[in-house]
Coordinates of C-alpha atoms (C1' of nucleotides) in Angstrom, one line a residue:
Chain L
X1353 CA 25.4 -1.9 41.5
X1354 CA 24.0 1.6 41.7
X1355 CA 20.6 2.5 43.0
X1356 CA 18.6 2.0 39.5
X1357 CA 18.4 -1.7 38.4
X1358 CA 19.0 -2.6 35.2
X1359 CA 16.3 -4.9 33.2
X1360 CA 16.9 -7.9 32.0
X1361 CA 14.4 -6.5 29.1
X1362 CA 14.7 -2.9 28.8
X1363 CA 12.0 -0.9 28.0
X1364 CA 11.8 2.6 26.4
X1365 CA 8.8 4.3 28.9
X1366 CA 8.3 6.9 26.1
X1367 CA 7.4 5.7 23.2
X1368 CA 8.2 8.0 19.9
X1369 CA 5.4 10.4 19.0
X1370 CA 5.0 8.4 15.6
X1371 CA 4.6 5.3 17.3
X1372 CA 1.5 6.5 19.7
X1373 CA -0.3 7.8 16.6
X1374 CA 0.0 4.7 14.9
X1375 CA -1.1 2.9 18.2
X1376 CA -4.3 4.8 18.2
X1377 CA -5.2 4.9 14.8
X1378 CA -4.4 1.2 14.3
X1379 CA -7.0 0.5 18.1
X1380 CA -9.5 3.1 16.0
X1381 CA -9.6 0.3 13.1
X1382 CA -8.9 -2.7 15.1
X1383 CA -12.1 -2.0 17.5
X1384 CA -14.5 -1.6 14.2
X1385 CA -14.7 2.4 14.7
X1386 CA -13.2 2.7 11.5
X1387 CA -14.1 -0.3 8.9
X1388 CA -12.6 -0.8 5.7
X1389 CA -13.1 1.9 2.7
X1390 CA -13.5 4.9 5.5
X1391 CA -11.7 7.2 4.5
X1392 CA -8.9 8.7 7.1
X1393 CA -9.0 12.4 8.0
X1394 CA -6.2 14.4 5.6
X1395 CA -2.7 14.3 7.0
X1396 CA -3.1 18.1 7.2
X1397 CA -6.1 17.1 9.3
X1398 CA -4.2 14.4 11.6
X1399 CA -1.5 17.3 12.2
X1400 CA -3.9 19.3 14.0
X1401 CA -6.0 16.7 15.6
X1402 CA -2.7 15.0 17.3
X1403 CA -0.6 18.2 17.6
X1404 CA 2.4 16.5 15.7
X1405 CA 4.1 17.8 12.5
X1406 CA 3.7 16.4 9.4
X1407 CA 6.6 13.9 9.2
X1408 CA 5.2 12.4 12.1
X1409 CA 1.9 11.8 10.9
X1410 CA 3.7 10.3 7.6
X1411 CA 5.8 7.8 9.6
X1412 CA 2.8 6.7 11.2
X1413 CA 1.0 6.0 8.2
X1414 CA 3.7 4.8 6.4
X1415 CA 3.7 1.8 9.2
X1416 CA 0.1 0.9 9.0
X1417 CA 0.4 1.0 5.3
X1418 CA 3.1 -1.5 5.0
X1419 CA 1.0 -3.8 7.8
X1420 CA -1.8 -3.7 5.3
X1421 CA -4.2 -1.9 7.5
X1422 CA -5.0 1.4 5.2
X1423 CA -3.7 2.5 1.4
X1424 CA -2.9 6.0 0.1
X1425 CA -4.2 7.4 -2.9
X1426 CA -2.9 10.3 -4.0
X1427 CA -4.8 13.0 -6.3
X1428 CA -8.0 15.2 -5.0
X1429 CA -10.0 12.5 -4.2
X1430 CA -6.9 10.6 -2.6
X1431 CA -6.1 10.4 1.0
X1432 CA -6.0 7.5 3.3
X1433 CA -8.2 4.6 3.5
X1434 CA -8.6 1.8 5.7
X1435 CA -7.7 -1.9 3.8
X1436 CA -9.7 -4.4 3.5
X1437 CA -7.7 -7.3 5.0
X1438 CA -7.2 -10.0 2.5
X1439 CA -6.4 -13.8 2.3
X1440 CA -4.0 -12.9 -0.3
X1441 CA -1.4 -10.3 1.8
X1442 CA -1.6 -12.5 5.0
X1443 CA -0.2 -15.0 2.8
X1444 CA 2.5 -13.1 1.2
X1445 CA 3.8 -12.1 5.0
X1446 CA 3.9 -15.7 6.0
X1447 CA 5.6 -16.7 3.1
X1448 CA 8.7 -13.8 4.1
X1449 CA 8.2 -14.6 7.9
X1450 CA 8.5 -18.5 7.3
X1451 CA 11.2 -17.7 5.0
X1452 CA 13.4 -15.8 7.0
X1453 CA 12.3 -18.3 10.4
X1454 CA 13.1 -21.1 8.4
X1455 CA 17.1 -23.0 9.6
X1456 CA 16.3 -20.9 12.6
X1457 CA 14.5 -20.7 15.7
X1458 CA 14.4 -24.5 15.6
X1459 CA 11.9 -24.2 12.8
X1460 CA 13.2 -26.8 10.3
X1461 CA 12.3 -28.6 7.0
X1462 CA 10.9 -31.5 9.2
X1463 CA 8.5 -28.9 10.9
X1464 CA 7.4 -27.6 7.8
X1465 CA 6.6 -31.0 5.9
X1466 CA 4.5 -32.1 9.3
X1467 CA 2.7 -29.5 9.3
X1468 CA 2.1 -29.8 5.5
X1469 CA 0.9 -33.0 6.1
X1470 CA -1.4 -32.0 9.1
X1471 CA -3.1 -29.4 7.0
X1472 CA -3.3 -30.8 3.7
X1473 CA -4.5 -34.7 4.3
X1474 CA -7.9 -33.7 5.9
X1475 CA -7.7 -30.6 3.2
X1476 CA -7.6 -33.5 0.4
X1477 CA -11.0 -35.0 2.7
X1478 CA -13.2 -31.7 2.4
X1479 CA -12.0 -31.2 -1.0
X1480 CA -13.7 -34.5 -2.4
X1481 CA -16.6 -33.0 -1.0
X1482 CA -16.9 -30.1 -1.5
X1483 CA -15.0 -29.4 -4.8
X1484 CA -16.6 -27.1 -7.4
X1485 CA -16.3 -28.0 -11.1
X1486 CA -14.3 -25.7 -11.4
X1487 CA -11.8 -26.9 -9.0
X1488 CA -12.2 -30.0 -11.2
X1489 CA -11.4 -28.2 -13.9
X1490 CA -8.0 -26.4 -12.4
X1491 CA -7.0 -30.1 -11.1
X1492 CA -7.4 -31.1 -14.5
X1493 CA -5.3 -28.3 -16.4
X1494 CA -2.8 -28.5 -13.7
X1495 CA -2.4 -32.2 -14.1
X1496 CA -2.2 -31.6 -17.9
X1497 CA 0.8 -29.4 -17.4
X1498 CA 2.9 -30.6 -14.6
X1499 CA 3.0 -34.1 -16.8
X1500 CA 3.8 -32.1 -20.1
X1501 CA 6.1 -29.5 -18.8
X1502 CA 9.8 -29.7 -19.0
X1503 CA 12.8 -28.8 -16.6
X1504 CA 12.9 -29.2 -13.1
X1505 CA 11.5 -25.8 -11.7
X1506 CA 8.9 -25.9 -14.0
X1507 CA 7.6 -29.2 -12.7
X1508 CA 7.7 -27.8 -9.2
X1509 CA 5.6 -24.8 -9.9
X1510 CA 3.1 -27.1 -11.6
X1511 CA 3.3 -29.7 -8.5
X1512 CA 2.7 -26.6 -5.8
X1513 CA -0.5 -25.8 -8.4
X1514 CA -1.8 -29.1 -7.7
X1515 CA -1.5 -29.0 -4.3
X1516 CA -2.7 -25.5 -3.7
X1517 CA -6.1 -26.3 -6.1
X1518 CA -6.7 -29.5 -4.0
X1519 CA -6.6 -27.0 -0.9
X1520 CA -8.5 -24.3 -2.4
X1521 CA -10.9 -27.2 -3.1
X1522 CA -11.7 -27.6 0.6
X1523 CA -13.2 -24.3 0.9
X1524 CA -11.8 -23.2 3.9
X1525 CA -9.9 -19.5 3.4
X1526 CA -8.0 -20.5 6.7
X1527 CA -6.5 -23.5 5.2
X1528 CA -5.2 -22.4 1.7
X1529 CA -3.8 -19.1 3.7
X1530 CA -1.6 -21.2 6.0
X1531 CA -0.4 -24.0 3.3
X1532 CA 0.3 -21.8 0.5
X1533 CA 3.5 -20.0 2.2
X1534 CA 4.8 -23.5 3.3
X1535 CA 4.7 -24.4 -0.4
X1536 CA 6.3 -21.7 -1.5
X1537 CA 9.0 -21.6 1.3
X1538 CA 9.4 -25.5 1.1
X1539 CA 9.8 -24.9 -2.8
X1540 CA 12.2 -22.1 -2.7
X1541 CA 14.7 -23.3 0.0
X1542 CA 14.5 -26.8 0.4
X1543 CA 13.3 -29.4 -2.1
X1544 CA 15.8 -30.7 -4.6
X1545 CA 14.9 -34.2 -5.7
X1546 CA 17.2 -34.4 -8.5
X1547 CA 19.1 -37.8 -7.6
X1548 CA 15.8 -39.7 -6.8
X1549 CA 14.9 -42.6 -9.2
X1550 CA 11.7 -42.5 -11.0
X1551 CA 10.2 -39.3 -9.0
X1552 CA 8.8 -37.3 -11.3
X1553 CA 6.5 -40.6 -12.2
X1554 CA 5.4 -41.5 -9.0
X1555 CA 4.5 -38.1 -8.5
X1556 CA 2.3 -37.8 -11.4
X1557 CA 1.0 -41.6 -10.7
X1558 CA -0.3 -39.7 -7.6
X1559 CA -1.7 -36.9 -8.5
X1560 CA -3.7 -38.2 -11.1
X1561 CA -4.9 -41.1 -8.4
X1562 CA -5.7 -38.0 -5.9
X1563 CA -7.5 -36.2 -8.5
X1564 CA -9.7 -39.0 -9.0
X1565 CA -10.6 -39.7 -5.6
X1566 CA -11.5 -35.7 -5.5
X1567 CA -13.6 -36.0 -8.3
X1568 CA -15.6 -39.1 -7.0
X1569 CA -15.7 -37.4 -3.8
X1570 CA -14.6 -40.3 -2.5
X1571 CA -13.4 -38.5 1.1
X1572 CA -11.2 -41.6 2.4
X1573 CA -9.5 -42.4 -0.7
X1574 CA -8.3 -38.8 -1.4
X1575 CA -7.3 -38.6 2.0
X1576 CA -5.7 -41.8 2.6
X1577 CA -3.9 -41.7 -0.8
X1578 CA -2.1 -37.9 0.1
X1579 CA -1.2 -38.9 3.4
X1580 CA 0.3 -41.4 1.2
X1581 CA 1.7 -38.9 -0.9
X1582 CA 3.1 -36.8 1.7
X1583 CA 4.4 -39.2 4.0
X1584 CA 6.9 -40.5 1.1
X1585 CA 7.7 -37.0 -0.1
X1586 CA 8.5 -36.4 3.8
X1587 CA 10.7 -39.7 3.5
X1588 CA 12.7 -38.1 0.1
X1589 CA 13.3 -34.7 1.3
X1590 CA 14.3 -35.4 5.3
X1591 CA 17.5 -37.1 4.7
Chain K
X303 CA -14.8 5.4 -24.1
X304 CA -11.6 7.5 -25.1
X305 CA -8.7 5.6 -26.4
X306 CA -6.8 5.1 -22.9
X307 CA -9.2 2.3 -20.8
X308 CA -9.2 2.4 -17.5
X309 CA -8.5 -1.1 -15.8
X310 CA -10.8 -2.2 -13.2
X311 CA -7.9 -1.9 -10.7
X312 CA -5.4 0.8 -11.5
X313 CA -1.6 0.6 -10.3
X314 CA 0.3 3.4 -10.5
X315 CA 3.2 2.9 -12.8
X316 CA 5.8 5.2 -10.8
X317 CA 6.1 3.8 -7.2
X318 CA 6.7 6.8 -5.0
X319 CA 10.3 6.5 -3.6
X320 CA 10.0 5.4 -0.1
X321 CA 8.4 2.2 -1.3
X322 CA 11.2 1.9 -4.0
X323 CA 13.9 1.9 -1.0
X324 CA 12.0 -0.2 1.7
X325 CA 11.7 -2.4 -1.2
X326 CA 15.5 -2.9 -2.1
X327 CA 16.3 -2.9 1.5
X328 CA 13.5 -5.8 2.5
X329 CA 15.2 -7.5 -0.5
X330 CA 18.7 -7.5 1.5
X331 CA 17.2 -9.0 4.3
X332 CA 14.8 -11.9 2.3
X333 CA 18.4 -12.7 0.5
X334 CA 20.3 -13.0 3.4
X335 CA 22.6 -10.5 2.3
X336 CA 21.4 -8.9 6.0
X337 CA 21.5 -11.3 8.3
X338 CA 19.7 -10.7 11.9
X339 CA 21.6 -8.4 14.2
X340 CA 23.6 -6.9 11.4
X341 CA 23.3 -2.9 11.7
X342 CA 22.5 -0.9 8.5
X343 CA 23.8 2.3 7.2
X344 CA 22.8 5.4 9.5
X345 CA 20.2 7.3 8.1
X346 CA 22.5 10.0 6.9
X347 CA 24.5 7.1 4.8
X348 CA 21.8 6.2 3.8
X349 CA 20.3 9.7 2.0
X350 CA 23.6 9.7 0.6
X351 CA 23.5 5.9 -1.3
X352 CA 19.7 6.3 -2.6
X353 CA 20.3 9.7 -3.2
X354 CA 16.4 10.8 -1.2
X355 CA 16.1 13.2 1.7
X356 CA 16.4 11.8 5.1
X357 CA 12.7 12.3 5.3
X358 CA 12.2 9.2 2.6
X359 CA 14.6 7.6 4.2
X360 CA 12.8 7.6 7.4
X361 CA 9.1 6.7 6.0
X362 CA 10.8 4.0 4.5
X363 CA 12.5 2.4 7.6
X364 CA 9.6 3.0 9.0
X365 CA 7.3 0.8 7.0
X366 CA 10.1 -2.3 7.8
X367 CA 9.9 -1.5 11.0
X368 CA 6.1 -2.6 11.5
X369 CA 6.7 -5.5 9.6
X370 CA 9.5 -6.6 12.2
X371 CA 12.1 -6.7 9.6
X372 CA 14.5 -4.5 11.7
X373 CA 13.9 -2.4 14.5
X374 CA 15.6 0.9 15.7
X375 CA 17.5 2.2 18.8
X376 CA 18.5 5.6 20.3
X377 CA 22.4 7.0 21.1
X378 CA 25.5 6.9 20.2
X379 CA 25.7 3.4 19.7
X380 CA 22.1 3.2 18.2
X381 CA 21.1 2.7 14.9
X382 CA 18.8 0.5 12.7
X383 CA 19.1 -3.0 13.0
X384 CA 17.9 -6.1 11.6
X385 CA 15.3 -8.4 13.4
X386 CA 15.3 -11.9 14.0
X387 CA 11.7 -12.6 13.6
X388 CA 10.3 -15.0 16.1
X389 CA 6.9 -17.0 16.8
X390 CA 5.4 -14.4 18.8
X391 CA 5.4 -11.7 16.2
X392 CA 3.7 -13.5 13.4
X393 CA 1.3 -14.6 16.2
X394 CA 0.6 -11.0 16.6
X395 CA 0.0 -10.3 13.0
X396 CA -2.1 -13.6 12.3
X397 CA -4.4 -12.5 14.9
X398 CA -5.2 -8.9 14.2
X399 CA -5.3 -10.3 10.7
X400 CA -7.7 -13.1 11.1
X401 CA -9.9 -10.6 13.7
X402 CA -10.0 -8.1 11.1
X403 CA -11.2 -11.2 8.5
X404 CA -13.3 -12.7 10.5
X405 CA -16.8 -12.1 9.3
X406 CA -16.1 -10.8 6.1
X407 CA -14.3 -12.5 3.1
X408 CA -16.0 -15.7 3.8
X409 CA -14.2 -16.6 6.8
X410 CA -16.6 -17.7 10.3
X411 CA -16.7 -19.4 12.7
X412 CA -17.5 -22.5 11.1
X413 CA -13.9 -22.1 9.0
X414 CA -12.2 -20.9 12.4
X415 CA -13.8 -24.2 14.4
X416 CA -13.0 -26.4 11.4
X417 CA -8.8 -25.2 11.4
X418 CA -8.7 -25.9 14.8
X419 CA -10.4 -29.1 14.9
X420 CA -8.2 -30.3 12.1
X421 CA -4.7 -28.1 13.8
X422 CA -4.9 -29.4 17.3
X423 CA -6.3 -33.1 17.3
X424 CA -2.9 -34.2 15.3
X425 CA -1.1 -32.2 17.7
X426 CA -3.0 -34.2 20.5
X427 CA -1.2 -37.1 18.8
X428 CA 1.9 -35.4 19.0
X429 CA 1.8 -34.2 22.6
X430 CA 1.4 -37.4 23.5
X431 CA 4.0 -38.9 22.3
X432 CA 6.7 -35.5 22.5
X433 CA 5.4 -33.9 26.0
X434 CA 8.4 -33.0 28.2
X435 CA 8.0 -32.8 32.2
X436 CA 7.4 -28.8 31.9
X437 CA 5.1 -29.4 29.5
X438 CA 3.2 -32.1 31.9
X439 CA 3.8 -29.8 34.7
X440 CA 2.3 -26.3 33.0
X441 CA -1.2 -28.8 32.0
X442 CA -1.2 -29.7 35.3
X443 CA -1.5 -26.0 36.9
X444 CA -3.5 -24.8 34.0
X445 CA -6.1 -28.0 35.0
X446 CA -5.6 -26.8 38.7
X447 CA -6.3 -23.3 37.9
X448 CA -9.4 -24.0 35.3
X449 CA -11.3 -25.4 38.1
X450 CA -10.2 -23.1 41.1
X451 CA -11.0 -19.5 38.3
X452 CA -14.7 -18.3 38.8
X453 CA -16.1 -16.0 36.5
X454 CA -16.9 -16.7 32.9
X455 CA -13.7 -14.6 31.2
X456 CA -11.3 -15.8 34.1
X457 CA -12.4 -19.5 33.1
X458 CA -11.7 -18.7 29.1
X459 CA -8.6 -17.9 29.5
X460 CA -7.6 -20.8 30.9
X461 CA -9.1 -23.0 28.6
X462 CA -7.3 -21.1 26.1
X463 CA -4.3 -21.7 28.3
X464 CA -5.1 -25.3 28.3
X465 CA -5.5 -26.2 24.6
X466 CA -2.2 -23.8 23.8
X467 CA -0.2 -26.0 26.0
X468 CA -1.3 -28.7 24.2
X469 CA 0.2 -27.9 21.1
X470 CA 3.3 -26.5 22.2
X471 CA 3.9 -30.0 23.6
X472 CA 4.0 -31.0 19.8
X473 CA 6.9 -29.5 19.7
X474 CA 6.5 -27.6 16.3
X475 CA 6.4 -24.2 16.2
X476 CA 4.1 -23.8 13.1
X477 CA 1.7 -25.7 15.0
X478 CA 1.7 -23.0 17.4
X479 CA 2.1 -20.4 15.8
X480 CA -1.2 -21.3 13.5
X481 CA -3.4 -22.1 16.3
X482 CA -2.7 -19.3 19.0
X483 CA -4.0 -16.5 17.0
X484 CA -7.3 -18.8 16.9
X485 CA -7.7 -19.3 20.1
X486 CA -7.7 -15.9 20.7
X487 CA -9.8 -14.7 17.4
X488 CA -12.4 -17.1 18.7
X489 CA -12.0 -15.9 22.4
X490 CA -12.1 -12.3 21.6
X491 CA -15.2 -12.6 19.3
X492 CA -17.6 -15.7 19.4
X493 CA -17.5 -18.0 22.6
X494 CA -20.5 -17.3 24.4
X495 CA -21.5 -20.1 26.0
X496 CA -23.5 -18.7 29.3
X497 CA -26.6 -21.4 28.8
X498 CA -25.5 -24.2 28.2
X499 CA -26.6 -26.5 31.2
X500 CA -23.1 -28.2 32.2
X501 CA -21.2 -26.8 30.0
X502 CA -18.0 -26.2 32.4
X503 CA -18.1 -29.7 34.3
X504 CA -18.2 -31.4 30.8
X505 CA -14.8 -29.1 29.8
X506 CA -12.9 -29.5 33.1
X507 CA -13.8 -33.3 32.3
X508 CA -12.7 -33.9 29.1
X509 CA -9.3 -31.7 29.9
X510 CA -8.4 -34.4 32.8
X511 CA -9.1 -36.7 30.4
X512 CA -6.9 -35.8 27.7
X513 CA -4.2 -34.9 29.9
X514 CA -4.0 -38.7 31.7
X515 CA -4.0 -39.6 27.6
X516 CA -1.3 -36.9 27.0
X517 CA 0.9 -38.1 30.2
X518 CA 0.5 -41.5 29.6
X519 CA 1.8 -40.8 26.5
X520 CA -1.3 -42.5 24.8
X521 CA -1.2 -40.7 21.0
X522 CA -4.3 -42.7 20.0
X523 CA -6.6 -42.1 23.1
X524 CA -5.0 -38.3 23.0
X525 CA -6.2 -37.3 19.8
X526 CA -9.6 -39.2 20.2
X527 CA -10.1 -37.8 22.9
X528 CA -9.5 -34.1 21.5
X529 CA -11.6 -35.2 18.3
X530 CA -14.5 -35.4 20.7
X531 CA -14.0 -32.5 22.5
X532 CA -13.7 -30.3 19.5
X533 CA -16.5 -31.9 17.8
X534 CA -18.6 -31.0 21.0
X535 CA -17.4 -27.5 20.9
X536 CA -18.3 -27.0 17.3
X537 CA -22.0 -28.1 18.2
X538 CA -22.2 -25.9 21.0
X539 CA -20.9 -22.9 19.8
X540 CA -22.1 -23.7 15.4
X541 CA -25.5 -23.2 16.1
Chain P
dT1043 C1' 37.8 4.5 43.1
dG1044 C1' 33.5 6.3 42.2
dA1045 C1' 30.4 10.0 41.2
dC1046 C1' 29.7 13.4 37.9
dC1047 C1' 29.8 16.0 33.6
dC1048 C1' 30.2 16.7 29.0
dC1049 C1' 30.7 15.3 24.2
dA1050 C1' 29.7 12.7 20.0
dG1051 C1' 26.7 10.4 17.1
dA1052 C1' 22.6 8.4 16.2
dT1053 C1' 17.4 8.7 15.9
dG1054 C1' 13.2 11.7 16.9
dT1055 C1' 10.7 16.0 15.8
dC1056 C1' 9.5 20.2 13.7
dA1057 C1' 8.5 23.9 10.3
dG1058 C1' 7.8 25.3 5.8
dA1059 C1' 8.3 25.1 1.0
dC1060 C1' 7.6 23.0 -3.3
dC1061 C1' 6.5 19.0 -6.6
dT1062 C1' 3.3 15.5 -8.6
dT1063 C1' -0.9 13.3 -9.2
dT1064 C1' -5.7 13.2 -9.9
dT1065 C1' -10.3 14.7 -10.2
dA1066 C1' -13.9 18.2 -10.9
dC1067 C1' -15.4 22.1 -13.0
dG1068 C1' -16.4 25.0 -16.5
dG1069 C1' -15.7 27.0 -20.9
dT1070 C1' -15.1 26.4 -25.9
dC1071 C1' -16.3 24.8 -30.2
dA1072 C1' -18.3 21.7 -33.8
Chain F
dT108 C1' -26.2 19.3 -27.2
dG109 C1' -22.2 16.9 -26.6
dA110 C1' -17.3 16.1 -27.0
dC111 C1' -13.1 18.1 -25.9
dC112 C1' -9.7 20.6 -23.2
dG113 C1' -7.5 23.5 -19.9
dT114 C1' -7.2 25.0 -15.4
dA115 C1' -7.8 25.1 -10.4
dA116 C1' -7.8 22.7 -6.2
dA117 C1' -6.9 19.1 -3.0
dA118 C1' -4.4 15.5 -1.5
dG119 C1' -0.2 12.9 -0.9
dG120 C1' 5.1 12.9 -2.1
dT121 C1' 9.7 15.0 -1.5
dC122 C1' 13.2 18.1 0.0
dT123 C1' 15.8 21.1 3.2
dG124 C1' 17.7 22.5 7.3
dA125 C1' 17.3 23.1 12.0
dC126 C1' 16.9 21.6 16.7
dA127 C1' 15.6 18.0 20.4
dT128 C1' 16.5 13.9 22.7
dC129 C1' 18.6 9.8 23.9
dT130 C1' 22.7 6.9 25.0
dG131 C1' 27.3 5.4 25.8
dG132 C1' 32.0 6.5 26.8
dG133 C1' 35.7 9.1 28.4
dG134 C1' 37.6 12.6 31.1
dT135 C1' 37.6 15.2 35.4
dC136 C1' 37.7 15.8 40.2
dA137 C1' 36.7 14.9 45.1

DNA sequence: TGACCCCAGATGTCAGACCTTTTACGGTCA
DNA sequence: TGACCGTAAAAGGTCTGACATCTGGGGTCA
């Protein structure tokens, strides 16, 4: 054992040049001194101010672009803009991080349906209360197709609909951002309820009984009826 | 109007070409074709297989880089290598994400307050009936160390620390994962309660509280007694 | 045997040139 | 006057080639 110990966690103590212009131009936006739509000095200009080359400057950019943070435009009136953070791209990198956690790091189908269930039964409550007619209205198409679409995937995408709508419903952005990638995850990896007797019928008996306690806004039926709903999909797909 | 019509949001057709290889190299890692740990092709094998300078190469490693798909390392034995993504990471992103949201797009405190209140009293439930001896053990110390702190911030944080442990003792990592990046968000950017008369003997109260419920492994009494906590905080800090 | 040095291979950085996209400007012509 | 068009300018996108720096391993030598 020589003089310097080893970490258990090594660190690098310099960190690369493209990584400490990132840092600061990612605290700049972070702490509100640059807000969404400002427009980023020219790289040209970030050369100068930070005393790096050009490349540098790129690869920093190039990271807070693909973290959603700003957004290039090229052209005379291009350069580089700060993002306005959306439900939308929160979403999409859930739906790749759950995907890729998913089988690992002890995160498993039967963490995924619980936590469906946690969201989405008090979701199904605010949503008879607060749904918009046009909410209604999706329920209603959505119903309409899932019943009257063929093939197995197809029915899938028009079950995830439902549920999404009946989230949406609830009006909270939190809510539909963090059940929409556990659809789509649960969806593409896991559920395959091919062998099950009569499932595609119970599951449109239920929908159309949710969608009715929504539209009543009756608050306890729609939420007692998907936490129905849930708890026996939970029972098909954890075998 | 000319012939050509604008669209209301233009795409560029022709992606520039450090998108187009991130792109086909996050696609090996969603398909599992690159599995965690594996090491991709050097960034001179790589010039040579897109057929882009190293330059390109580099902005586009770089851009899956800050997304935690893979990460790099110096020296011989160096290299770019894929990530395992974890808990902590997408923790990270959820809460820059949500502090940069918070405000705008519709999202407040009420929405933040609300996801909580409908995240953490289920995983009350859950704690009770799923707490291990180290999770006893760290509510214990964080109880200990919530009355001993003085100082407004010092005292925050270990509520915080508190309510995490909480829902770590649920033993599902989504649960976590969802409600950390709240805690903080709401930390960071709301919680001010300086004048409310009692406000920190009615806390440490309802924490002892729900930790004999959570050690007595009491689900019911446990996520009651979080209901009414939360639904106390939400008055206190909604107005 | 252990301390040291040096080499190889990978990422990190730089400089400079040129390409492509996009808008603004101004001139031409009906 | 107004529609059209061409060109300049500014910004990001790409390429090339060189050098710097880090890191592990293997060889050398006391």
């Amino acid at each position: 054992m020589t003089g310097t110990e080893r970490p258990a966690l090594p660190v690098s103590r310099v960190l690369p040049a493209y990584q400490q212009v990132a840092d600061q131009l990612r605290s700049l936006i972070l702490s509100g001194e640059l807000r969404a739509g400002d427009r980023l000095p020219s790289e040209t200009e970030l050369v100068t101010q930070f005393g790096v080359s050009r490349s540098t400057v790129r690869e920093a950019l190039r990271a807070l672009t693909s973290r959603d943070l700003v957004h290039t435009r090229r052209g005379v009136t291009g350069g580089t803009f700060v993002s306005a953070v959306d439900a939308r791209q929160v979403s999409a990198y859930l739906e790749t991080s759950l995907g890729l956690m998913s089988g690992r790091d002890g995160l498993g189908v039967h963490d995924m349906l619980e936590a469906r269930e946690i969201l989405e039964v008090p979701s199904a409550r605010l949503a008879a209360e607060r749904r918009s007619e046009a909410h209604l209205e999706g329920l209603r198409q959505a119903l309409r197709r899932e019943v009257a679409t063929e093939g197995r995937q197809g029915r899938f995408v028009e079950h995830r609909t439902f549920h999404q709508i009946v989230v949406d419903a609830a009006q909270n952005p939190l809510l539909s951002m963090m059940t929409e990638p556990l659809f789509r995850v649960l969806e593409a990896q896991f559920l395959r309820p091919e062998g099950i007797e009569g499932y595609y019928a119970r599951v449109d008996e239920e929908h159309t009984a949710i969608f009715a306690a929504v539209e009543q806004g009756d608050a306890d039926a729609a939420a007692s009826l998907m936490a129905t709903h849930l708890r026996w999909l939970r029972e098909v797909y954890e075998v």
